[in-house]
Each structure stands twice: as structure tokens, then as C-alpha cells.
Short mmCIF file of N, CA and C in Angstrom, two decimals:
data_model
loop_
_atom_site.label_atom_id
_atom_site.label_comp_id
_atom_site.label_asym_id
_atom_site.label_seq_id
_atom_site.Cartn_x
_atom_site.Cartn_y
_atom_site.Cartn_z
N UNK A 1345 26.59 -30.73 9.78
CA UNK A 1345 27.22 -29.89 10.77
C UNK A 1345 28.32 -29.03 10.15
N UNK A 1346 29.10 -29.62 9.22
CA UNK A 1346 30.17 -28.87 8.56
C UNK A 1346 29.59 -27.71 7.74
N UNK A 1347 28.45 -27.96 7.09
CA UNK A 1347 27.82 -26.90 6.30
C UNK A 1347 27.35 -25.77 7.21
N UNK A 1348 26.85 -26.12 8.38
CA UNK A 1348 26.39 -25.11 9.32
C UNK A 1348 27.56 -24.26 9.81
N UNK A 1349 28.70 -24.91 10.15
CA UNK A 1349 29.87 -24.16 10.58
C UNK A 1349 30.35 -23.23 9.47
N UNK A 1350 30.37 -23.73 8.24
CA UNK A 1350 30.80 -22.90 7.11
C UNK A 1350 29.88 -21.70 6.95
N UNK A 1351 28.56 -21.93 7.07
CA UNK A 1351 27.60 -20.85 6.93
C UNK A 1351 27.80 -19.81 8.03
N UNK A 1352 28.02 -20.24 9.26
CA UNK A 1352 28.24 -19.31 10.37
C UNK A 1352 29.51 -18.50 10.12
N UNK A 1353 30.58 -19.17 9.71
CA UNK A 1353 31.84 -18.47 9.42
C UNK A 1353 31.63 -17.45 8.30
N UNK A 1354 30.91 -17.82 7.26
CA UNK A 1354 30.67 -16.91 6.14
C UNK A 1354 29.86 -15.69 6.59
N UNK A 1355 28.88 -15.90 7.44
CA UNK A 1355 28.06 -14.78 7.92
C UNK A 1355 28.90 -13.84 8.79
N UNK A 1356 29.70 -14.42 9.69
CA UNK A 1356 30.54 -13.60 10.56
C UNK A 1356 31.55 -12.81 9.73
N UNK A 1357 32.17 -13.46 8.78
CA UNK A 1357 33.14 -12.79 7.92
C UNK A 1357 32.47 -11.67 7.14
N UNK A 1358 31.29 -11.92 6.62
CA UNK A 1358 30.56 -10.90 5.88
C UNK A 1358 30.23 -9.71 6.76
N UNK A 1359 29.80 -9.97 7.98
CA UNK A 1359 29.46 -8.88 8.90
C UNK A 1359 30.69 -8.06 9.26
N UNK A 1360 31.79 -8.73 9.54
CA UNK A 1360 33.02 -8.03 9.90
C UNK A 1360 33.57 -7.28 8.69
N UNK A 1361 33.52 -7.91 7.54
CA UNK A 1361 34.08 -7.29 6.34
C UNK A 1361 33.36 -6.01 5.97
N UNK A 1362 32.10 -5.91 6.31
CA UNK A 1362 31.38 -4.68 5.99
C UNK A 1362 31.93 -3.50 6.79
N UNK A 1363 32.61 -3.78 7.91
CA UNK A 1363 33.17 -2.71 8.72
C UNK A 1363 34.57 -2.32 8.26
N UNK A 1364 35.37 -3.28 7.84
CA UNK A 1364 36.75 -3.01 7.45
C UNK A 1364 37.16 -3.97 6.34
N UNK A 1365 36.66 -3.78 5.13
CA UNK A 1365 36.86 -4.77 4.08
C UNK A 1365 38.28 -4.96 3.62
N UNK A 1366 39.13 -3.94 3.68
CA UNK A 1366 40.46 -4.07 3.12
C UNK A 1366 41.32 -5.08 3.85
N UNK A 1367 41.25 -5.16 5.17
CA UNK A 1367 42.06 -6.12 5.92
C UNK A 1367 41.33 -7.43 6.15
N UNK A 1368 40.07 -7.37 6.51
CA UNK A 1368 39.37 -8.55 6.96
C UNK A 1368 39.13 -9.56 5.85
N UNK A 1369 38.71 -9.11 4.68
CA UNK A 1369 38.43 -10.05 3.60
C UNK A 1369 39.69 -10.82 3.25
N UNK A 1370 40.83 -10.15 3.18
CA UNK A 1370 42.07 -10.82 2.87
C UNK A 1370 42.50 -11.76 4.00
N UNK A 1371 42.11 -11.44 5.23
CA UNK A 1371 42.65 -12.12 6.38
C UNK A 1371 41.75 -13.20 6.96
N UNK A 1372 40.47 -13.16 6.64
CA UNK A 1372 39.56 -14.14 7.21
C UNK A 1372 39.85 -15.50 6.61
N UNK A 1373 39.97 -16.46 7.46
CA UNK A 1373 40.34 -17.78 7.01
C UNK A 1373 39.58 -18.82 7.80
N UNK A 1374 39.40 -19.98 7.25
CA UNK A 1374 38.77 -21.07 7.96
C UNK A 1374 39.76 -22.22 7.97
N UNK A 1375 40.19 -22.62 9.15
CA UNK A 1375 41.18 -23.67 9.29
C UNK A 1375 40.60 -24.78 10.14
N UNK A 1376 40.53 -25.95 9.57
CA UNK A 1376 39.98 -27.09 10.29
C UNK A 1376 38.58 -26.79 10.81
N UNK A 1377 37.82 -26.04 10.01
CA UNK A 1377 36.45 -25.66 10.32
C UNK A 1377 36.34 -24.82 11.58
N UNK A 1378 37.38 -24.13 11.93
CA UNK A 1378 37.37 -23.18 13.04
C UNK A 1378 37.65 -21.80 12.45
N UNK A 1379 36.86 -20.82 12.81
CA UNK A 1379 37.09 -19.49 12.26
C UNK A 1379 38.33 -18.88 12.88
N UNK A 1380 39.05 -18.15 12.07
CA UNK A 1380 40.28 -17.49 12.53
C UNK A 1380 40.50 -16.25 11.68
N UNK A 1381 40.96 -15.21 12.32
CA UNK A 1381 41.36 -13.99 11.62
C UNK A 1381 42.84 -13.80 11.87
N UNK A 1382 43.61 -13.76 10.81
CA UNK A 1382 45.05 -13.58 10.91
C UNK A 1382 45.44 -12.51 9.91
N UNK A 1383 46.10 -11.46 10.37
CA UNK A 1383 46.62 -10.50 9.41
C UNK A 1383 47.91 -9.88 9.90
N UNK A 1384 48.59 -9.23 8.96
CA UNK A 1384 49.89 -8.64 9.23
C UNK A 1384 49.82 -7.15 8.90
N UNK A 1385 50.42 -6.34 9.73
CA UNK A 1385 50.47 -4.91 9.51
C UNK A 1385 51.88 -4.43 9.84
N UNK A 1386 52.21 -3.19 9.49
CA UNK A 1386 53.54 -2.68 9.78
C UNK A 1386 53.50 -1.20 10.18
N UNK A 1387 54.54 -0.80 10.90
CA UNK A 1387 54.76 0.62 11.21
C UNK A 1387 56.23 0.92 10.97
N UNK A 1388 56.50 2.14 10.51
CA UNK A 1388 57.88 2.57 10.30
C UNK A 1388 58.33 3.38 11.50
N UNK A 1389 59.59 3.22 11.87
CA UNK A 1389 60.15 4.00 12.97
C UNK A 1389 60.28 5.45 12.54
N UNK A 1390 59.93 6.36 13.42
CA UNK A 1390 60.01 7.79 13.07
C UNK A 1390 61.45 8.26 12.93
N UNK A 1391 62.36 7.70 13.72
CA UNK A 1391 63.76 8.12 13.66
C UNK A 1391 64.51 7.53 12.47
N UNK A 1392 64.01 6.42 11.93
CA UNK A 1392 64.64 5.77 10.79
C UNK A 1392 63.55 5.10 9.96
N UNK A 1393 63.05 5.75 8.89
CA UNK A 1393 61.94 5.19 8.12
C UNK A 1393 62.26 3.89 7.37
N UNK A 1394 63.53 3.48 7.38
CA UNK A 1394 63.89 2.19 6.79
C UNK A 1394 63.74 1.05 7.80
N UNK A 1395 63.53 1.40 9.05
CA UNK A 1395 63.34 0.41 10.11
C UNK A 1395 61.83 0.17 10.28
N UNK A 1396 61.41 -1.06 10.04
CA UNK A 1396 59.99 -1.38 10.00
C UNK A 1396 59.69 -2.48 11.03
N UNK A 1397 58.62 -2.28 11.78
CA UNK A 1397 58.15 -3.31 12.70
C UNK A 1397 56.87 -3.91 12.13
N UNK A 1398 56.88 -5.22 11.95
CA UNK A 1398 55.72 -5.95 11.46
C UNK A 1398 55.04 -6.61 12.66
N UNK A 1399 53.72 -6.69 12.59
CA UNK A 1399 52.99 -7.31 13.69
C UNK A 1399 51.88 -8.21 13.15
N UNK A 1400 51.80 -9.40 13.72
CA UNK A 1400 50.74 -10.35 13.40
C UNK A 1400 49.62 -10.16 14.42
N UNK A 1401 48.40 -10.08 13.92
CA UNK A 1401 47.23 -10.05 14.80
C UNK A 1401 46.42 -11.30 14.52
N UNK A 1402 46.03 -11.98 15.60
CA UNK A 1402 45.29 -13.23 15.48
C UNK A 1402 44.10 -13.22 16.41
N UNK A 1403 42.97 -13.66 15.89
CA UNK A 1403 41.78 -13.84 16.70
C UNK A 1403 41.15 -15.16 16.28
N UNK A 1404 41.15 -16.11 17.18
CA UNK A 1404 40.58 -17.41 16.86
C UNK A 1404 40.58 -18.32 18.07
N UNK A 1405 40.10 -19.52 17.87
CA UNK A 1405 39.93 -20.46 18.97
C UNK A 1405 41.15 -21.33 19.22
N UNK A 1406 41.98 -21.53 18.23
CA UNK A 1406 43.16 -22.37 18.38
C UNK A 1406 44.32 -21.57 18.97
N UNK A 1407 45.35 -22.26 19.39
CA UNK A 1407 46.54 -21.59 19.93
C UNK A 1407 47.46 -21.17 18.80
N UNK A 1408 47.89 -19.92 18.84
CA UNK A 1408 48.87 -19.41 17.89
C UNK A 1408 50.24 -19.92 18.31
N UNK A 1409 50.96 -20.57 17.37
CA UNK A 1409 52.31 -21.04 17.68
C UNK A 1409 53.21 -19.84 17.91
N UNK A 1410 54.14 -19.97 18.85
CA UNK A 1410 54.95 -18.81 19.22
C UNK A 1410 56.06 -18.49 18.23
N UNK A 1411 56.45 -19.43 17.38
CA UNK A 1411 57.50 -19.16 16.39
C UNK A 1411 56.88 -18.86 15.03
N UNK A 1412 57.31 -17.76 14.44
CA UNK A 1412 56.79 -17.32 13.14
C UNK A 1412 57.98 -17.15 12.19
N UNK A 1413 57.85 -17.67 10.97
CA UNK A 1413 58.89 -17.51 9.95
C UNK A 1413 58.65 -16.22 9.19
N UNK A 1414 59.68 -15.40 9.12
CA UNK A 1414 59.60 -14.09 8.46
C UNK A 1414 60.52 -14.03 7.25
N UNK A 1415 59.98 -13.61 6.12
CA UNK A 1415 60.75 -13.31 4.92
C UNK A 1415 60.45 -11.85 4.61
N UNK A 1416 61.45 -10.99 4.74
CA UNK A 1416 61.23 -9.55 4.61
C UNK A 1416 61.23 -9.07 3.16
N UNK A 1417 61.47 -9.96 2.22
CA UNK A 1417 61.31 -9.63 0.81
C UNK A 1417 62.47 -8.90 0.17
N UNK A 1418 63.57 -8.76 0.91
CA UNK A 1418 64.71 -8.02 0.34
C UNK A 1418 65.94 -8.90 0.12
N UNK A 1419 65.75 -10.20 0.15
CA UNK A 1419 66.86 -11.12 -0.09
C UNK A 1419 67.59 -11.57 1.15
N UNK A 1420 67.29 -10.99 2.31
CA UNK A 1420 67.91 -11.47 3.54
C UNK A 1420 67.35 -12.85 3.87
N UNK A 1421 68.11 -13.67 4.58
CA UNK A 1421 67.63 -15.01 4.90
C UNK A 1421 66.33 -15.00 5.71
N UNK A 1422 65.51 -16.01 5.48
CA UNK A 1422 64.28 -16.18 6.25
C UNK A 1422 64.66 -16.41 7.70
N UNK A 1423 63.93 -15.76 8.60
CA UNK A 1423 64.21 -15.87 10.03
C UNK A 1423 63.00 -16.46 10.74
N UNK A 1424 63.26 -17.30 11.73
CA UNK A 1424 62.21 -17.79 12.61
C UNK A 1424 62.36 -17.05 13.93
N UNK A 1425 61.34 -16.27 14.27
CA UNK A 1425 61.38 -15.44 15.46
C UNK A 1425 60.25 -15.83 16.40
N UNK A 1426 60.47 -15.63 17.68
CA UNK A 1426 59.46 -15.91 18.69
C UNK A 1426 58.62 -14.66 18.92
N UNK A 1427 57.32 -14.82 18.96
CA UNK A 1427 56.42 -13.70 19.20
C UNK A 1427 55.75 -13.21 17.94
N UNK A 1428 54.87 -12.26 18.10
CA UNK A 1428 54.06 -11.79 16.98
C UNK A 1428 54.61 -10.53 16.30
N UNK A 1429 55.76 -10.04 16.75
CA UNK A 1429 56.35 -8.88 16.09
C UNK A 1429 57.76 -9.19 15.60
N UNK A 1430 58.14 -8.49 14.55
CA UNK A 1430 59.48 -8.61 14.00
C UNK A 1430 59.90 -7.24 13.49
N UNK A 1431 61.14 -6.87 13.74
CA UNK A 1431 61.66 -5.59 13.26
C UNK A 1431 62.77 -5.87 12.26
N UNK A 1432 62.74 -5.13 11.16
CA UNK A 1432 63.73 -5.30 10.10
C UNK A 1432 64.10 -3.94 9.55
N UNK A 1433 65.38 -3.74 9.27
CA UNK A 1433 65.84 -2.50 8.65
C UNK A 1433 66.23 -2.79 7.21
N UNK A 1434 65.57 -2.11 6.29
CA UNK A 1434 65.87 -2.24 4.86
C UNK A 1434 67.04 -1.33 4.52
N UNK A 1435 67.88 -1.77 3.60
CA UNK A 1435 69.08 -1.00 3.27
C UNK A 1435 68.90 -0.10 2.07
N UNK A 1436 67.94 -0.42 1.19
CA UNK A 1436 67.74 0.39 0.00
C UNK A 1436 66.26 0.74 -0.17
N UNK A 1437 66.01 1.81 -0.92
CA UNK A 1437 64.63 2.21 -1.18
C UNK A 1437 63.97 1.21 -2.12
N UNK A 1438 62.64 1.19 -2.09
CA UNK A 1438 61.89 0.31 -2.97
C UNK A 1438 60.66 -0.23 -2.28
N UNK A 1439 59.93 -1.07 -2.99
CA UNK A 1439 58.76 -1.73 -2.44
C UNK A 1439 59.11 -3.19 -2.17
N UNK A 1440 58.74 -3.66 -1.00
CA UNK A 1440 59.05 -5.01 -0.58
C UNK A 1440 57.78 -5.69 -0.06
N UNK A 1441 57.66 -6.97 -0.34
CA UNK A 1441 56.55 -7.73 0.21
C UNK A 1441 57.10 -8.66 1.28
N UNK A 1442 56.75 -8.33 2.52
CA UNK A 1442 57.15 -9.17 3.64
C UNK A 1442 56.14 -10.30 3.77
N UNK A 1443 56.63 -11.46 4.17
CA UNK A 1443 55.77 -12.63 4.32
C UNK A 1443 56.02 -13.25 5.69
N UNK A 1444 54.94 -13.58 6.36
CA UNK A 1444 55.03 -14.29 7.64
C UNK A 1444 54.27 -15.60 7.50
N UNK A 1445 54.90 -16.68 7.91
CA UNK A 1445 54.23 -17.98 7.95
C UNK A 1445 53.83 -18.21 9.40
N UNK A 1446 52.52 -18.16 9.62
CA UNK A 1446 51.95 -18.25 10.96
C UNK A 1446 51.28 -19.61 11.09
N UNK A 1447 51.60 -20.33 12.16
CA UNK A 1447 51.01 -21.64 12.39
C UNK A 1447 50.12 -21.62 13.63
N UNK A 1448 49.11 -22.48 13.58
CA UNK A 1448 48.20 -22.64 14.70
C UNK A 1448 48.21 -24.09 15.15
N UNK A 1449 47.90 -24.29 16.42
CA UNK A 1449 47.68 -25.63 16.94
C UNK A 1449 48.85 -26.57 16.66
N UNK A 1450 50.06 -26.10 17.01
CA UNK A 1450 51.31 -26.86 16.83
C UNK A 1450 51.54 -27.30 15.38
N UNK A 1451 51.32 -26.36 14.47
CA UNK A 1451 51.63 -26.61 13.06
C UNK A 1451 50.56 -27.34 12.29
N UNK A 1452 49.43 -27.63 12.90
CA UNK A 1452 48.38 -28.36 12.18
C UNK A 1452 47.71 -27.51 11.11
N UNK A 1453 47.89 -26.23 11.21
CA UNK A 1453 47.31 -25.31 10.25
C UNK A 1453 48.27 -24.13 10.11
N UNK A 1454 48.49 -23.64 8.90
CA UNK A 1454 49.38 -22.48 8.75
C UNK A 1454 48.84 -21.53 7.69
N UNK A 1455 49.25 -20.29 7.81
CA UNK A 1455 48.83 -19.23 6.91
C UNK A 1455 50.06 -18.47 6.43
N UNK A 1456 50.08 -18.12 5.16
CA UNK A 1456 51.10 -17.23 4.62
C UNK A 1456 50.45 -15.86 4.51
N UNK A 1457 50.92 -14.93 5.32
CA UNK A 1457 50.37 -13.58 5.31
C UNK A 1457 51.40 -12.65 4.69
N UNK A 1458 50.94 -11.74 3.84
CA UNK A 1458 51.81 -10.83 3.10
C UNK A 1458 51.48 -9.38 3.45
N UNK A 1459 52.49 -8.54 3.42
CA UNK A 1459 52.31 -7.12 3.66
C UNK A 1459 53.34 -6.38 2.83
N UNK A 1460 52.90 -5.40 2.06
CA UNK A 1460 53.80 -4.62 1.21
C UNK A 1460 54.20 -3.35 1.93
N UNK A 1461 55.49 -3.08 1.94
CA UNK A 1461 56.02 -1.87 2.58
C UNK A 1461 56.81 -1.11 1.52
N UNK A 1462 56.64 0.21 1.55
CA UNK A 1462 57.36 1.09 0.61
C UNK A 1462 58.41 1.86 1.39
N UNK A 1463 59.66 1.70 0.99
CA UNK A 1463 60.78 2.37 1.66
C UNK A 1463 61.27 3.50 0.76
N UNK A 1464 61.27 4.71 1.31
CA UNK A 1464 61.72 5.89 0.54
C UNK A 1464 63.16 6.22 0.84
#
């Protein structure tokens, strides 16, 4: 049965990845033999390009925990925030790798998702 679930997950991931390989392949994950797609994306504020909003997108069968740990990659302390979005203002130009630790099913499974942002 486990092999069948793995095969189904692999087929679904392959089918989805053919449509959008850059995000899906990195984001497709199998946790406790349940398929899940978790990824992180960002947008910059038009009025202040150093102000960035990160968003977690999740599609799966388990419950996404409401608290997410965010490390914005610029040396500021790690923050635990409620919800799937976080806004951070960078103080200097450069490239930063933001990291979100996303948990499912009350912490029984977690993912470290990364997103690189370039601040001009």
C-alpha cells in the first residue's frame, strides 16, 4: 500500500511539474505518506521596494498549523507569526534568503521553505 501511495504521489507531482516546474518540483513533498504542496513566494511593495510580503501556499490533506517561524535572512531575530503571510522591511540592499518553517498536523510534519529576494 505504501508503494502504491508513493507511486500515485510521484505521478501527480510529475504531471503538475510539467505545467510549472520551477516552483512545484522544489515544493512537492510527501509527509507521512500524504501528498502536500508547500511553497513560499514574495511581492515587493510598490511604494517601498524594501518592504516585502512573503506568502506560504499550501495544498494538502493535513491541517496547516497557524503559527509559522520566519527568518528573513538579514540577521533580525526569527519571528513566529500567525497566518500564512509575513511582511518585512529590509534596511540595506542585497540578496537575502528568507526561510519559513511550516508545520502540519500540530507539528507532526514540518517543512523548511526558502525564497530569495533581491533588494535594490
